[in-house]
Every structure is written in C-alpha cells, then in structure tokens.
Short mmCIF file of C-alpha atoms in Angstrom, two decimals:
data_model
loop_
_atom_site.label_atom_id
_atom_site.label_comp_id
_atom_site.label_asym_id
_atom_site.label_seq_id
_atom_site.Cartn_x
_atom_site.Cartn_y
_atom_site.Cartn_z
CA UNK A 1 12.05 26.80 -11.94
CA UNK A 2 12.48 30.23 -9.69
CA UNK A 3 14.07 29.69 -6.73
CA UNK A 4 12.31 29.72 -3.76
CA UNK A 5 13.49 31.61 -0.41
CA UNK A 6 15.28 29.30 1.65
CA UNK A 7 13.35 28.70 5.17
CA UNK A 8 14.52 30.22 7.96
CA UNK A 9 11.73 28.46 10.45
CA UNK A 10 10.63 24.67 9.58
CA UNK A 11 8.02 22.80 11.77
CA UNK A 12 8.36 19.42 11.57
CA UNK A 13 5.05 17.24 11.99
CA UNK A 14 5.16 13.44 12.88
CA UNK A 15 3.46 10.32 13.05
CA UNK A 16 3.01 10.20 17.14
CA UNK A 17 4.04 6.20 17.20
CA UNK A 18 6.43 5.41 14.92
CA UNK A 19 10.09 5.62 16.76
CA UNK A 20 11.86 4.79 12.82
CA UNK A 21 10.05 8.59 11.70
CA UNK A 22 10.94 10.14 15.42
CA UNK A 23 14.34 9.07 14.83
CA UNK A 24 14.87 10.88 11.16
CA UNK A 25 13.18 13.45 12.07
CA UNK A 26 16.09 14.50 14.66
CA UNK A 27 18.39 13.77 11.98
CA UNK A 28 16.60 15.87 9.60
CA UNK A 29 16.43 18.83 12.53
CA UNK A 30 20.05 18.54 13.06
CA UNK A 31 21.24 18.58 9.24
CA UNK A 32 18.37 21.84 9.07
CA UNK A 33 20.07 23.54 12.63
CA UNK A 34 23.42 22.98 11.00
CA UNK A 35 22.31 25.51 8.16
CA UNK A 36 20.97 27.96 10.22
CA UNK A 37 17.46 27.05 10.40
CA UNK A 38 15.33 27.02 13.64
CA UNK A 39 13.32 23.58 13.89
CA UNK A 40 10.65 22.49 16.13
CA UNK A 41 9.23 18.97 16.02
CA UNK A 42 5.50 17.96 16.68
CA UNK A 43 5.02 14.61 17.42
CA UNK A 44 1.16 15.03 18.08
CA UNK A 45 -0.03 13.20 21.71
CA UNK A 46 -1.14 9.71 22.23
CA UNK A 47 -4.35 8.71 24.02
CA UNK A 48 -5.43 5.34 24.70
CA UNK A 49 -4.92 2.48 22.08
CA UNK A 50 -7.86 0.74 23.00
CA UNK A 51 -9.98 3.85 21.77
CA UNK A 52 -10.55 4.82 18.12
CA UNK A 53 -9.63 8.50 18.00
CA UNK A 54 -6.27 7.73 20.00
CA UNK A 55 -3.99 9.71 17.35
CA UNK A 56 -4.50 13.12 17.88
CA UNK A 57 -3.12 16.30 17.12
CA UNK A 58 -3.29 18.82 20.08
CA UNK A 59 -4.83 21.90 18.94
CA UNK A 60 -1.70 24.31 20.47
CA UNK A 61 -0.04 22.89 17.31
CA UNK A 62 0.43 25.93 15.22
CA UNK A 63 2.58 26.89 12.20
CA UNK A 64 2.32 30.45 13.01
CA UNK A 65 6.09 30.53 13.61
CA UNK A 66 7.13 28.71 10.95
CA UNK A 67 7.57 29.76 7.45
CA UNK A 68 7.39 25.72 6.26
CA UNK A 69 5.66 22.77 7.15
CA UNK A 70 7.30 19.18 6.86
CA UNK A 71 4.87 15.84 7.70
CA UNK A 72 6.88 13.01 8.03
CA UNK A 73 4.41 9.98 7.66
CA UNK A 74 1.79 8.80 5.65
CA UNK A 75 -1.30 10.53 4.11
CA UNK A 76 -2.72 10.88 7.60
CA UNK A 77 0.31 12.50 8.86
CA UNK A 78 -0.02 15.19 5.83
CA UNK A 79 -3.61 15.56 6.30
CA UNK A 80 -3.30 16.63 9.88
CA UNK A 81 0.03 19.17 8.83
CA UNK A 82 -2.05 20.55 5.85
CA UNK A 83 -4.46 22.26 8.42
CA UNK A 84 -1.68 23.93 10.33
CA UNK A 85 0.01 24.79 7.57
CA UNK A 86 -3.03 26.18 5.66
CA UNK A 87 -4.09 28.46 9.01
CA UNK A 88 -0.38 30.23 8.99
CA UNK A 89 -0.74 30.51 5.36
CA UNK A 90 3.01 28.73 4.43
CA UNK A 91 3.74 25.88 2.23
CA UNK A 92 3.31 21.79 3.14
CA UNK A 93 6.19 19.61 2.13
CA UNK A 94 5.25 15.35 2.84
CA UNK A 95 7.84 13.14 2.66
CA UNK A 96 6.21 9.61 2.77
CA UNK A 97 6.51 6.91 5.36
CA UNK A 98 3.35 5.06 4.73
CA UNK A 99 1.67 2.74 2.41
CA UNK A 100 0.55 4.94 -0.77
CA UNK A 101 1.66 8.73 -0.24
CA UNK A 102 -0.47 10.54 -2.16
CA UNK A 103 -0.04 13.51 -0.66
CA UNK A 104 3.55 13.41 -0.05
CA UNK A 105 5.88 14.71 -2.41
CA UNK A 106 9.18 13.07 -1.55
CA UNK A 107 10.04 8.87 -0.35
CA UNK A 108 11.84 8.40 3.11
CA UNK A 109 15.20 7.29 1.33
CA UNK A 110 15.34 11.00 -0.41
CA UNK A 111 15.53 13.15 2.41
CA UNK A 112 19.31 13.94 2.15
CA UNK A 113 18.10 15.47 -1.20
CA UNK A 114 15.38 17.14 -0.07
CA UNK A 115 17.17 18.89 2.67
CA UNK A 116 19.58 20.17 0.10
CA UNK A 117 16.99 21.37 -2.01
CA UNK A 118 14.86 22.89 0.77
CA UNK A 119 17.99 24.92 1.57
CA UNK A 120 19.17 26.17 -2.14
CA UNK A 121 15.49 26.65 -2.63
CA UNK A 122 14.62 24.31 -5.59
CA UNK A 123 10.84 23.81 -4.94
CA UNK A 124 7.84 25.48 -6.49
CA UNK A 125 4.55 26.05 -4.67
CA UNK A 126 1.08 24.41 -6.24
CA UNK A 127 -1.75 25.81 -4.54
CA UNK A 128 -4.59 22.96 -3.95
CA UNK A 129 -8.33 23.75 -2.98
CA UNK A 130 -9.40 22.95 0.32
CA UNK A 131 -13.00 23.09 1.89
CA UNK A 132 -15.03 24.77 4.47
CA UNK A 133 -18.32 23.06 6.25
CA UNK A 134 -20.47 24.25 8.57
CA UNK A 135 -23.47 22.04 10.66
CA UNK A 136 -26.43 23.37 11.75
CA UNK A 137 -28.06 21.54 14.39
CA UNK A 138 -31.85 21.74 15.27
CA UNK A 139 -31.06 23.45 17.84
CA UNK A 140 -29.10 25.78 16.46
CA UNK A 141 -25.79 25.23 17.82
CA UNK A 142 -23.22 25.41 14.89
CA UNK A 143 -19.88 23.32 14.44
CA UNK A 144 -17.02 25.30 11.73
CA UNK A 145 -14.56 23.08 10.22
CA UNK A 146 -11.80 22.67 7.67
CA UNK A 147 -10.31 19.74 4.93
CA UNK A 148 -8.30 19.29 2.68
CA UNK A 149 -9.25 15.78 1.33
CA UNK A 150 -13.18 15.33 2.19
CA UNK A 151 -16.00 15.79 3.66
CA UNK A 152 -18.54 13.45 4.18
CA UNK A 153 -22.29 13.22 5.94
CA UNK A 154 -22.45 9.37 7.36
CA UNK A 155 -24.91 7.23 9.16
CA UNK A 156 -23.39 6.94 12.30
CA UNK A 157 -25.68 3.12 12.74
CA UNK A 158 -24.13 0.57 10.66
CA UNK A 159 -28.10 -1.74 10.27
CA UNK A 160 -29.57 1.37 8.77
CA UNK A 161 -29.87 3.84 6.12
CA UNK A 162 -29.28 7.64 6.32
CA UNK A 163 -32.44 9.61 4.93
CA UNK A 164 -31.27 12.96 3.36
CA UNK A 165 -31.24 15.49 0.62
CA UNK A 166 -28.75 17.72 -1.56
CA UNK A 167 -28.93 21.18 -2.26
CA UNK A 168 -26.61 22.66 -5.04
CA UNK A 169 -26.31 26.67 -5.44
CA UNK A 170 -30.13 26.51 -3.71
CA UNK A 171 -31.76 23.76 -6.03
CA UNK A 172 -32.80 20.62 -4.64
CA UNK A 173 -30.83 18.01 -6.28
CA UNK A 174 -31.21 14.86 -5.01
CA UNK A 175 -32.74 12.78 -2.14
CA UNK A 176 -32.46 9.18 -0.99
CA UNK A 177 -31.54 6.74 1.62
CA UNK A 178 -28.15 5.87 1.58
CA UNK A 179 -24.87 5.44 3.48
CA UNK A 180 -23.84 9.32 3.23
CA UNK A 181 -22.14 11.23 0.53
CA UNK A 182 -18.96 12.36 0.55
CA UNK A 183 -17.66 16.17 -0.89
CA UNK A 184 -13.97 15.72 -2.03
CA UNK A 185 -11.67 18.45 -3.33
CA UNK A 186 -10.13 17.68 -6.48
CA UNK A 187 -6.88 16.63 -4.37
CA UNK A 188 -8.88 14.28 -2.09
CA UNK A 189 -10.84 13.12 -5.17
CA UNK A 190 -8.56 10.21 -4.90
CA UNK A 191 -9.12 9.26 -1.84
CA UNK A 192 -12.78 8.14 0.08
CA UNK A 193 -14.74 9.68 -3.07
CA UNK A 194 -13.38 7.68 -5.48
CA UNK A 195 -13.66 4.37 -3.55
CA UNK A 196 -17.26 5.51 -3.11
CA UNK A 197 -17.20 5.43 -7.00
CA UNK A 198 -16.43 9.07 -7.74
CA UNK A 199 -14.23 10.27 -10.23
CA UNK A 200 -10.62 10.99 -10.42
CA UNK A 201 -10.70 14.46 -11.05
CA UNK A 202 -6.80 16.70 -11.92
CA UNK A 203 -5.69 18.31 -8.59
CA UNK A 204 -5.29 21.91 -10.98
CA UNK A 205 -9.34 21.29 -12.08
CA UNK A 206 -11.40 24.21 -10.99
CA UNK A 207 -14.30 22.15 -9.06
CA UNK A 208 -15.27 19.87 -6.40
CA UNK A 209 -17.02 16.47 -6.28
CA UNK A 210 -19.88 15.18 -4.84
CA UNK A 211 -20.09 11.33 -4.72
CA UNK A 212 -23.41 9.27 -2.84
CA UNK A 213 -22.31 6.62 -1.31
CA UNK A 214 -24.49 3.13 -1.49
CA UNK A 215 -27.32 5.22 -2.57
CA UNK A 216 -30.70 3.13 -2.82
CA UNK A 217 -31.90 4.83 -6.07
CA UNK A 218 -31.70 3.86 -9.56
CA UNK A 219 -30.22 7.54 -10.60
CA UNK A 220 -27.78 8.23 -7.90
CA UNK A 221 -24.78 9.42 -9.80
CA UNK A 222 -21.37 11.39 -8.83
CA UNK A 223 -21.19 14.97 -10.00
CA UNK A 224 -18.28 17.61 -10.73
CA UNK A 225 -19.55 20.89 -9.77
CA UNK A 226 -17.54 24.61 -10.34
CA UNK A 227 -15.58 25.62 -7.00
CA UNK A 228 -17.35 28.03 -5.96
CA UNK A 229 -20.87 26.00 -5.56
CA UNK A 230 -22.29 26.07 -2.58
CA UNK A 231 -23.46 22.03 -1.46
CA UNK A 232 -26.20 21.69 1.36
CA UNK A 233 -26.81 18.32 2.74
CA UNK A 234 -29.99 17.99 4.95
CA UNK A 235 -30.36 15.08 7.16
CA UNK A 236 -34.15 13.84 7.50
CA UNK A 237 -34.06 10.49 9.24
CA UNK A 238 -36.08 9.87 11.95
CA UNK A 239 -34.19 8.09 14.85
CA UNK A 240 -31.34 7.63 12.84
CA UNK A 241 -28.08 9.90 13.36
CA UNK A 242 -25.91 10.97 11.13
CA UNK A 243 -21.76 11.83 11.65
CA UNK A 244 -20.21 14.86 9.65
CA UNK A 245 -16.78 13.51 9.17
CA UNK A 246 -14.11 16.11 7.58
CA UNK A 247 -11.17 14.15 6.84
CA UNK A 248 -11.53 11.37 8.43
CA UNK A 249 -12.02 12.78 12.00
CA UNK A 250 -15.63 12.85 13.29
CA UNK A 251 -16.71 16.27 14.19
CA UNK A 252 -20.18 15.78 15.49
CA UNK A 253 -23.36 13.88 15.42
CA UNK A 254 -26.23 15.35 12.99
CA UNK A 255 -30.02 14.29 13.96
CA UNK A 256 -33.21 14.86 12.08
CA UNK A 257 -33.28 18.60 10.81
CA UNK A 258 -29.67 19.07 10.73
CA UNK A 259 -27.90 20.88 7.92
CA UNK A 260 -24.52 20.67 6.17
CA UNK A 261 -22.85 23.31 4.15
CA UNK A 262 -19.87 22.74 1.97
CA UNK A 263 -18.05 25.19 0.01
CA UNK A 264 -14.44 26.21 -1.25
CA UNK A 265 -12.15 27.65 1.76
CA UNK A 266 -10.63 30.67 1.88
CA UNK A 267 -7.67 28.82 3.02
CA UNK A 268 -5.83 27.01 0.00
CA UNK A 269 -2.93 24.83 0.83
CA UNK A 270 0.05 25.04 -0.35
CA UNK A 271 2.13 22.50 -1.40
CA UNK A 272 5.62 22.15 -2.54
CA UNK A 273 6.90 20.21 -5.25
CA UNK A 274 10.36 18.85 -5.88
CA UNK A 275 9.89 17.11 -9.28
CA UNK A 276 7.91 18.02 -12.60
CA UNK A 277 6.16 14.39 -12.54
CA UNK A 278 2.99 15.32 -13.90
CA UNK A 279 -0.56 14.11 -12.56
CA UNK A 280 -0.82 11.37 -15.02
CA UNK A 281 2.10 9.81 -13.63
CA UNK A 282 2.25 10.05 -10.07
CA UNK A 283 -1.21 8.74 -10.45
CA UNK A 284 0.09 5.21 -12.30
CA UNK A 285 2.74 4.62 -9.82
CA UNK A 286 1.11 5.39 -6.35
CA UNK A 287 -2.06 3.48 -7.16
CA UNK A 288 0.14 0.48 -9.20
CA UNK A 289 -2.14 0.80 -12.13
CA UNK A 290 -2.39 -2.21 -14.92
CA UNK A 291 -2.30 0.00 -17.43
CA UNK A 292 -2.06 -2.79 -20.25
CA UNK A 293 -5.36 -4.29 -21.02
CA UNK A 294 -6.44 -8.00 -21.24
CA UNK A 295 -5.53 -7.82 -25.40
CA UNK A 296 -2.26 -6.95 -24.58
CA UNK A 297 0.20 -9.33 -26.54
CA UNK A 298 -2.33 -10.94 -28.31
CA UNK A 299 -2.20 -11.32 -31.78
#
C-alpha cells in the first residue's frame, strides 16, 4: 500500500439526531485539531418529525474546502456525504453507526485507529460508479440529479400500477405495469435493487443494473448492462403519477409523457479503504449470510 497524503482539511458529516455520533465526532475533531488538521462538522438540519423528509441535508453543505470527507452514521449518513464529497472531487471515508454499514469502511469502536491511520496516511482510494438522471416533464421543465446507490421510477399511489416502458442505448426493451424499476450502480446493487430481486453485482464490475420491480409480466427479468448505456424510462399511465426517487430522496413527481434518463456520472466517488477485506467477505459478514447449506453435517 502507497501512502496516501495526510489531510490537511477534513469535513465531518453526521447523523442530525443522534447526540452518541455528535458527541465522537467532537472527540474525533479534537484528536484531528491536535495534529494540525482544520475540521468542520455538519450535522445536517432537522425539520419536523411528524413529516417524512424531516432529515435533511442543507444544500450550503459543501466539501469544496475540504480535501476529505468523514460520515459518521449509517448508510444514509454516507449516502448523503458521498454527494458532497463526489462534487469537490475528494475521497469518502464511513465509519458505521447504524444497523448494516455497507458503505462504511470502518465500526464506531475503531476510530482511535482510524484517526491514526488517516494521519500517517495508510488508506488507498477505490473509485465507485455513481449515476446521473435527468426527468423530462410534458411540459418540458427538466429536474438534474445525482446517486450513488439508485435510482428508481415509482408509482407514487400505493392501489395502483405504474404503466411504463424501457429504452436501452435507443431500443425499446421492455414495457409493463408494475411498481417501478429501480437503476442501481454496482455499489448500490446491494441495496433497493437487490431486494427488488436484482443481482449482487462486484462494486469493481464495469456496468449498471436495471431491476423491475413487481412487474405484471411473465418475462420481466433484471439485467446487467455495460456502464456507459444509456437507460430511458417513459412513464405512460393515465391518471396515475409516478415519483423519480434517486437515493432514497424523492425528487419530483412524473405524469403521463414524462421521461427518465439514466446514465454513468461524470462524478465517481471515491472511497477510502483501510483493510484489504475483499468483496466476498465484507459481503458474508454485513448481510450475516448462512453460508452452510441444509446438507451440512449430514452424513
């Protein structure tokens, strides 16, 4: 492993409501100013509890500053970081607080360690596809947005289906009534696209996915396309709206007419790893896999 240069300017984003993360993340600024290194902490603002969106980023958050990101949370947490850190172009480091981590590269009880390695720079940098979308509406206003996970076209009304079509490289693919289909990167290929059935799919694979969800069609399967497709989604219900969702934040609504357009983004992100653990493994142990079969021990 090459060592890295050591950061000079960390931004430090949090989980807005949890005082245990608030609390070692001033620890972690401290032990961080004590070397030398200028730290800011975003905590994100808090609307109402009693509404749906209330955990929210403000969008004056910016990592232009910084030459490192650190999200202190769960995969949420990292999620919201990655898009800072992918707009100034520096590397994402998670440490987990949350339930699974997937994203995070580090466990709350190792952050004396990571602090030490942050600062004798032993970390590598693994860059990660991330994805551009843009929604035409029918009346042509347009909507520009960025994930790192997913992005998915959903029927916004629970009692009905979502009538639509998919476009790959310019050829009609598919069309159906369904629930929506999500667009993962091979990174969020873990996450909403493989509950919708999708496959698991290596984070260094050269592709993205594109998963139906609750499709009413007997030939509705999950593909792996190259990167640098180009997926159109067309939305052709008829009183029935649609919500383009880019991980997991609702952008807008999408009516009859409307048109999503996924590709690769310019803008990778860039994460850093700590530990050679390969795929495989971190894959076992975050998801608790049975990896022994029903034979197992029988004779």
């Amino acid at each position: 492993m090459e060592p890295q240069q050591k950061p000079s300017r960390v931004l430090v984003v949090t989980h807005p409501l949890r005082q245990d993360v608030a609390e070692l993340a001033g620890k972690l600024a401290a032990a961080l100013e004590a070397e030398g290194v200028a730290v800011k902490i975003c905590s994100g603002a808090t609307r109402s509890l009693l509404r749906p969106d209330a955990l929210v980023v403000g969008d004056d958050v910016t990592g232009e500053n910084a030459d490192l990101v650190l999200a202190l949370g769960g995969d949420g947490t990292v999620l919201r970081a990655a898009k800072v850190a992918a707009e100034a172009d520096v590397p994402l480091l998670g440490v987990n607080f949350g339930k699974v981590g997937f994203l995070a590269e580090a466990e709350t009880g190792e952050l004396e360690t990571v602090v030490s390695r942050l600062l004798a720079g032993e970390y590598t940098v693994e860059e990660r596809t991330a994805l551009a979308v843009e929604a035409m509406g029918t009346d042509g206003e347009q909507h520009h947005s960025w994930a790192f996970n997913d992005i998915a076209v959903e029927k916004a009304e629970p009692a009905r289906m979502l009538e639509l079509y998919i476009e790959i490289d310019g050829t009609r693919i598919s069309r159906y009534g369904s629930d929506g289909v999500v667009v993962a990167s091979p990174t969020g290929s873990t996450a909403h696209a493989m509950s919708a059935g999708g496959p698991v799919v290596w984070p260094d694979v050269d592709a993205l996915v594109v998963v139906p969800m609750n499709a009413h069609a007997l030939f509705a399967k999950p593909m792996v396309v190259h990167s640098s497709s180009v997926i159109r989604i067309g939305v052709e219900s008829v009183g029935t709206e649609g919500a383009l969702i880019a991980d997991g934040k609702e952008l807008t609504r999408l009516t009859c007419g409307s048109t999503v357009t996924i590709r690769r983004s310019a803008r990778p992100v860039r994460l850093v790893r700590m530990s050679g653990q390969p795929f495989a493994s971190r894959l076992v142990s975050k998801l608790s896999l049975p990896v022994d079969g029903w034979r197992h021990g029988r004779i």
